[in-house]
Amino acid sequence: MASRNNRSSGRGGGGDGQGALMVGQNYKIGKKIGSGNFGELRLGKNIFTGDDVAVKLEPANSRAPQLYLEYRFYQLMGTQVGVPKIFHFGPCSKYNALVLELLGPSLEDLFDMCGRKFSLKTVCMAGIQLITRLEFVHSKHIIYRDIKPENFLVGRRSLHSDSTIHIIDFGLSKEYIDPETKKHIQYREHKSLTGTARYMSINTHQGKEQSRRDDLEALGHMLIYFLRGSLPWQGLKADNLKQRYQMIGDTKKNTPIETLCAAFPAEVATYLRYCRSLDFFQTPDYNYLRQLFWDVFEREQFKDDGVYDWTKVPAKAANPQESAQLKPRPEYQSPMTPPTAHNPTQQANVVQEQAPAARGGGGDDEVQGGCCCFGGGKAKKS
């Protein structure tokens, strides 16, 4: 893992003492804002338009390069609400560089700002958006395999996009449809753990090949984490990492869903029960899963107004790098629902965004992770 040092100063140098580095002809690299197993993340700027960007740097001699694969996945997904835009991929001094649009804080950062518990309304709205994000990723024949709050970022408040959640960091993703045979990958066992142990599915703990069901189950664990403030398998003590991961998996398996979700609407337990019942090859019913959260939303008479717990936090607390002088919010367009789902609304556009420097969090159970890119901070070693 790359460590922070004085090469990450705001001077914009690339560590070679020769001034600012460039990526391609357009993008100047600035200060470091995060690092992880992949390398490091830096601020950047398009010198022709003045637009801020994010630049992921991976050493060109990396033993396990991930950045080109991530770039290819972003290309497969194209332009879509909730997926960052890609501007450039290419060499940069001793690195490979991926230039993307900048985003705001991660859900983990926002969770901290909100006292480490989200309201039921916020979790319902976030859940509906995140199911839609995974549905889109899966529609491109990709499974994500690294669900964690650090990998979901909102847009900038100053651009009124902090109600749209984006999915980032496809360094651990994998195609589940073979591009040559067009067939689903085969079921296998005795696989090494990939992802973040706190949220990963029970099947993943048991060494089973991951598929779409595992992304959705991990999302369920993350949403329950937001409601509870913590999960029963956090903070377990063991003599070594292998034993700790085994304990986490055993505790997940042995904690009844009814106990885990006892304080919450029945639909939360139904969501998790459904995901755990899916077959390896089965196409999930994403509309059904969204509808579970819509049912809670409507029964509680919540309003789809874009007001999340974090949008009520004072501007400077939510993102110190952004101005507190906000323009009037334009007519709200809900990003929660695709046109085919219940209560369809027009989707918000992806806009140019900027992330704060970040801190990481929740990484104590990480097994094998990419970066906590943009707003997610520094990934911890396993």
CSV table of N, CA, C and O in Angstrom, one decimal, residues 10 26-31 33 41-56 84-88 98-104 156 158-159 319 321-323 350-356 374:
chain,number,residue,atom,x,y,z
A,10,GLY,N,0.7,20.0,-1.9
A,10,GLY,CA,-0.2,20.6,-2.8
A,10,GLY,C,0.5,21.2,-4.0
A,10,GLY,O,-0.1,21.8,-4.9
A,26,ASN,N,-3.9,17.1,-21.6
A,26,ASN,CA,-4.9,17.9,-21.0
A,26,ASN,C,-4.8,18.0,-19.5
A,26,ASN,O,-5.3,19.0,-18.9
A,27,TYR,N,-4.3,17.0,-18.8
A,27,TYR,CA,-4.6,16.9,-17.4
A,27,TYR,C,-3.3,17.1,-16.5
A,27,TYR,O,-2.3,16.3,-16.7
A,28,LYS,N,-3.3,18.1,-15.7
A,28,LYS,CA,-2.2,18.3,-14.8
A,28,LYS,C,-2.5,17.7,-13.4
A,28,LYS,O,-3.6,17.8,-12.9
A,29,ILE,N,-1.6,17.0,-12.8
A,29,ILE,CA,-1.8,16.3,-11.6
A,29,ILE,C,-1.4,17.2,-10.4
A,29,ILE,O,-0.4,17.8,-10.4
A,30,GLY,N,-2.3,17.2,-9.4
A,30,GLY,CA,-2.1,18.0,-8.2
A,30,GLY,C,-1.8,17.1,-7.0
A,30,GLY,O,-1.2,16.0,-7.1
A,31,LYS,N,-2.3,17.5,-5.8
A,31,LYS,CA,-1.9,16.9,-4.5
A,31,LYS,C,-2.6,15.6,-4.4
A,31,LYS,O,-3.7,15.3,-4.9
A,33,ILE,N,-4.8,12.9,-2.5
A,33,ILE,CA,-6.0,12.9,-1.5
A,33,ILE,C,-6.3,11.5,-1.0
A,33,ILE,O,-7.2,11.4,-0.2
A,41,LEU,N,-4.3,8.2,-5.2
A,41,LEU,CA,-5.3,9.1,-5.9
A,41,LEU,C,-4.9,10.5,-5.7
A,41,LEU,O,-4.5,10.9,-4.6
A,42,ARG,N,-5.0,11.3,-6.8
A,42,ARG,CA,-4.6,12.7,-6.8
A,42,ARG,C,-5.7,13.5,-7.4
A,42,ARG,O,-6.4,13.1,-8.2
A,43,LEU,N,-5.7,14.8,-6.9
A,43,LEU,CA,-6.5,15.8,-7.6
A,43,LEU,C,-5.8,16.1,-8.9
A,43,LEU,O,-4.6,16.0,-9.1
A,44,GLY,N,-6.6,16.5,-9.9
A,44,GLY,CA,-6.1,17.0,-11.2
A,44,GLY,C,-6.9,18.1,-11.8
A,44,GLY,O,-8.0,18.4,-11.3
A,45,LYS,N,-6.4,18.6,-12.9
A,45,LYS,CA,-7.2,19.7,-13.5
A,45,LYS,C,-7.0,19.6,-15.0
A,45,LYS,O,-5.9,19.4,-15.5
A,46,ASN,N,-8.1,19.8,-15.7
A,46,ASN,CA,-8.0,20.0,-17.2
A,46,ASN,C,-7.5,21.4,-17.5
A,46,ASN,O,-8.2,22.4,-17.2
A,47,ILE,N,-6.3,21.5,-18.0
A,47,ILE,CA,-5.7,22.8,-18.2
A,47,ILE,C,-6.3,23.7,-19.2
A,47,ILE,O,-6.1,24.9,-19.3
A,48,PHE,N,-7.2,23.1,-20.1
A,48,PHE,CA,-7.9,23.8,-21.1
A,48,PHE,C,-9.2,24.3,-20.7
A,48,PHE,O,-9.7,25.4,-21.0
A,49,THR,N,-9.9,23.5,-19.9
A,49,THR,CA,-11.3,23.9,-19.4
A,49,THR,C,-11.3,24.4,-18.0
A,49,THR,O,-12.3,25.0,-17.6
A,50,GLY,N,-10.3,24.0,-17.2
A,50,GLY,CA,-10.3,24.4,-15.8
A,50,GLY,C,-11.0,23.4,-14.9
A,50,GLY,O,-11.1,23.6,-13.7
A,51,ASP,N,-11.6,22.4,-15.5
A,51,ASP,CA,-12.4,21.4,-14.7
A,51,ASP,C,-11.5,20.6,-13.8
A,51,ASP,O,-10.4,20.1,-14.2
A,52,ASP,N,-12.0,20.4,-12.6
A,52,ASP,CA,-11.2,19.5,-11.7
A,52,ASP,C,-11.6,18.0,-12.0
A,52,ASP,O,-12.7,17.7,-12.4
A,53,VAL,N,-10.6,17.2,-11.8
A,53,VAL,CA,-10.8,15.7,-12.1
A,53,VAL,C,-10.1,14.9,-11.0
A,53,VAL,O,-9.4,15.5,-10.1
A,54,ALA,N,-10.3,13.6,-11.0
A,54,ALA,CA,-9.6,12.7,-10.1
A,54,ALA,C,-8.6,11.9,-11.0
A,54,ALA,O,-8.9,11.6,-12.1
A,55,VAL,N,-7.4,11.6,-10.4
A,55,VAL,CA,-6.4,10.8,-11.2
A,55,VAL,C,-6.0,9.7,-10.3
A,55,VAL,O,-5.4,9.9,-9.2
A,56,LYS,N,-6.3,8.5,-10.7
A,56,LYS,CA,-5.8,7.3,-10.1
A,56,LYS,C,-4.5,6.9,-10.7
A,56,LYS,O,-4.4,6.7,-11.9
A,84,PRO,N,-19.2,7.4,-12.4
A,84,PRO,CA,-18.3,8.5,-12.8
A,84,PRO,C,-17.9,8.4,-14.3
A,84,PRO,O,-17.7,7.3,-14.8
A,85,LYS,N,-17.7,9.6,-14.8
A,85,LYS,CA,-17.3,9.7,-16.2
A,85,LYS,C,-15.8,9.4,-16.3
A,85,LYS,O,-15.0,9.8,-15.4
A,86,ILE,N,-15.3,8.8,-17.4
A,86,ILE,CA,-13.9,8.5,-17.6
A,86,ILE,C,-13.4,9.5,-18.7
A,86,ILE,O,-14.1,9.6,-19.7
A,87,PHE,N,-12.3,10.1,-18.5
A,87,PHE,CA,-11.8,11.1,-19.4
A,87,PHE,C,-10.5,10.6,-20.1
A,87,PHE,O,-10.3,11.0,-21.3
A,88,HIS,N,-9.7,9.8,-19.5
A,88,HIS,CA,-8.4,9.5,-20.1
A,88,HIS,C,-7.8,8.3,-19.4
A,88,HIS,O,-7.9,8.1,-18.2
A,98,LEU,N,-5.5,6.8,-14.6
A,98,LEU,CA,-6.9,6.9,-15.0
A,98,LEU,C,-7.5,8.2,-14.5
A,98,LEU,O,-7.4,8.5,-13.4
A,99,VAL,N,-8.0,9.0,-15.5
A,99,VAL,CA,-8.6,10.3,-15.2
A,99,VAL,C,-10.1,10.2,-15.2
A,99,VAL,O,-10.7,9.7,-16.2
A,100,LEU,N,-10.7,10.5,-14.0
A,100,LEU,CA,-12.1,10.4,-13.9
A,100,LEU,C,-12.7,11.7,-13.3
A,100,LEU,O,-11.9,12.5,-12.8
A,101,GLU,N,-14.0,11.9,-13.3
A,101,GLU,CA,-14.6,13.0,-12.7
A,101,GLU,C,-14.5,12.9,-11.2
A,101,GLU,O,-14.5,11.8,-10.6
A,102,LEU,N,-14.4,14.0,-10.5
A,102,LEU,CA,-14.3,14.0,-9.0
A,102,LEU,C,-15.7,14.0,-8.4
A,102,LEU,O,-16.7,14.5,-9.0
A,103,LEU,N,-15.8,13.3,-7.3
A,103,LEU,CA,-17.1,13.2,-6.6
A,103,LEU,C,-16.9,13.7,-5.1
A,103,LEU,O,-15.9,14.0,-4.7
A,104,GLY,N,-18.1,13.7,-4.4
A,104,GLY,CA,-18.1,14.2,-3.0
A,104,GLY,C,-17.8,13.1,-2.0
A,104,GLY,O,-17.1,12.1,-2.3
A,156,ARG,N,-21.3,16.6,-5.4
A,156,ARG,CA,-21.0,17.9,-4.6
A,156,ARG,C,-22.2,18.6,-4.2
A,156,ARG,O,-23.1,18.8,-5.0
A,158,SER,N,-22.4,21.8,-3.6
A,158,SER,CA,-22.5,23.1,-4.3
A,158,SER,C,-23.1,23.0,-5.7
A,158,SER,O,-23.6,24.0,-6.2
A,159,LEU,N,-23.1,21.7,-6.2
A,159,LEU,CA,-23.8,21.5,-7.5
A,159,LEU,C,-25.1,20.8,-7.4
A,159,LEU,O,-25.7,20.4,-8.3
A,319,ASN,N,-18.7,19.1,3.8
A,319,ASN,CA,-17.6,19.1,2.9
A,319,ASN,C,-16.8,20.4,3.0
A,319,ASN,O,-17.2,21.4,2.4
A,321,GLN,N,-14.2,21.5,1.8
A,321,GLN,CA,-13.6,22.1,0.6
A,321,GLN,C,-14.6,22.9,-0.2
A,321,GLN,O,-14.2,23.6,-1.2
A,322,GLU,N,-15.9,22.7,0.1
A,322,GLU,CA,-16.9,23.4,-0.7
A,322,GLU,C,-17.4,24.7,-0.1
A,322,GLU,O,-17.4,24.8,1.1
A,323,SER,N,-17.8,25.6,-0.9
A,323,SER,CA,-18.3,26.9,-0.4
A,323,SER,C,-19.7,26.7,0.3
A,323,SER,O,-20.5,25.9,-0.1
A,350,VAL,N,-25.7,13.1,-14.2
A,350,VAL,CA,-24.4,13.1,-13.5
A,350,VAL,C,-23.7,14.4,-13.8
A,350,VAL,O,-23.7,14.9,-15.0
A,351,VAL,N,-23.1,15.1,-12.8
A,351,VAL,CA,-22.5,16.4,-13.0
A,351,VAL,C,-21.0,16.3,-12.6
A,351,VAL,O,-20.6,15.4,-12.0
A,352,GLN,N,-20.3,17.4,-12.9
A,352,GLN,CA,-18.9,17.5,-12.5
A,352,GLN,C,-18.9,17.6,-11.0
A,352,GLN,O,-19.5,18.5,-10.5
A,353,GLU,N,-18.0,16.9,-10.4
A,353,GLU,CA,-18.0,16.9,-8.9
A,353,GLU,C,-16.5,16.9,-8.4
A,353,GLU,O,-15.6,16.5,-9.1
A,354,GLN,N,-16.4,17.1,-7.1
A,354,GLN,CA,-15.2,17.2,-6.4
A,354,GLN,C,-15.3,16.5,-5.1
A,354,GLN,O,-16.3,16.6,-4.4
A,355,ALA,N,-14.2,15.8,-4.7
A,355,ALA,CA,-14.2,15.0,-3.4
A,355,ALA,C,-13.3,15.7,-2.4
A,355,ALA,O,-12.3,16.3,-2.7
A,356,PRO,N,-13.7,15.5,-1.1
A,356,PRO,CA,-12.8,16.0,-0.1
A,356,PRO,C,-11.6,15.0,0.2
A,356,PRO,O,-11.7,13.9,-0.2
A,374,PHE,N,-11.6,8.6,-4.6
A,374,PHE,CA,-12.3,9.9,-4.6
A,374,PHE,C,-12.4,10.3,-3.1
A,374,PHE,O,-11.6,10.9,-2.6
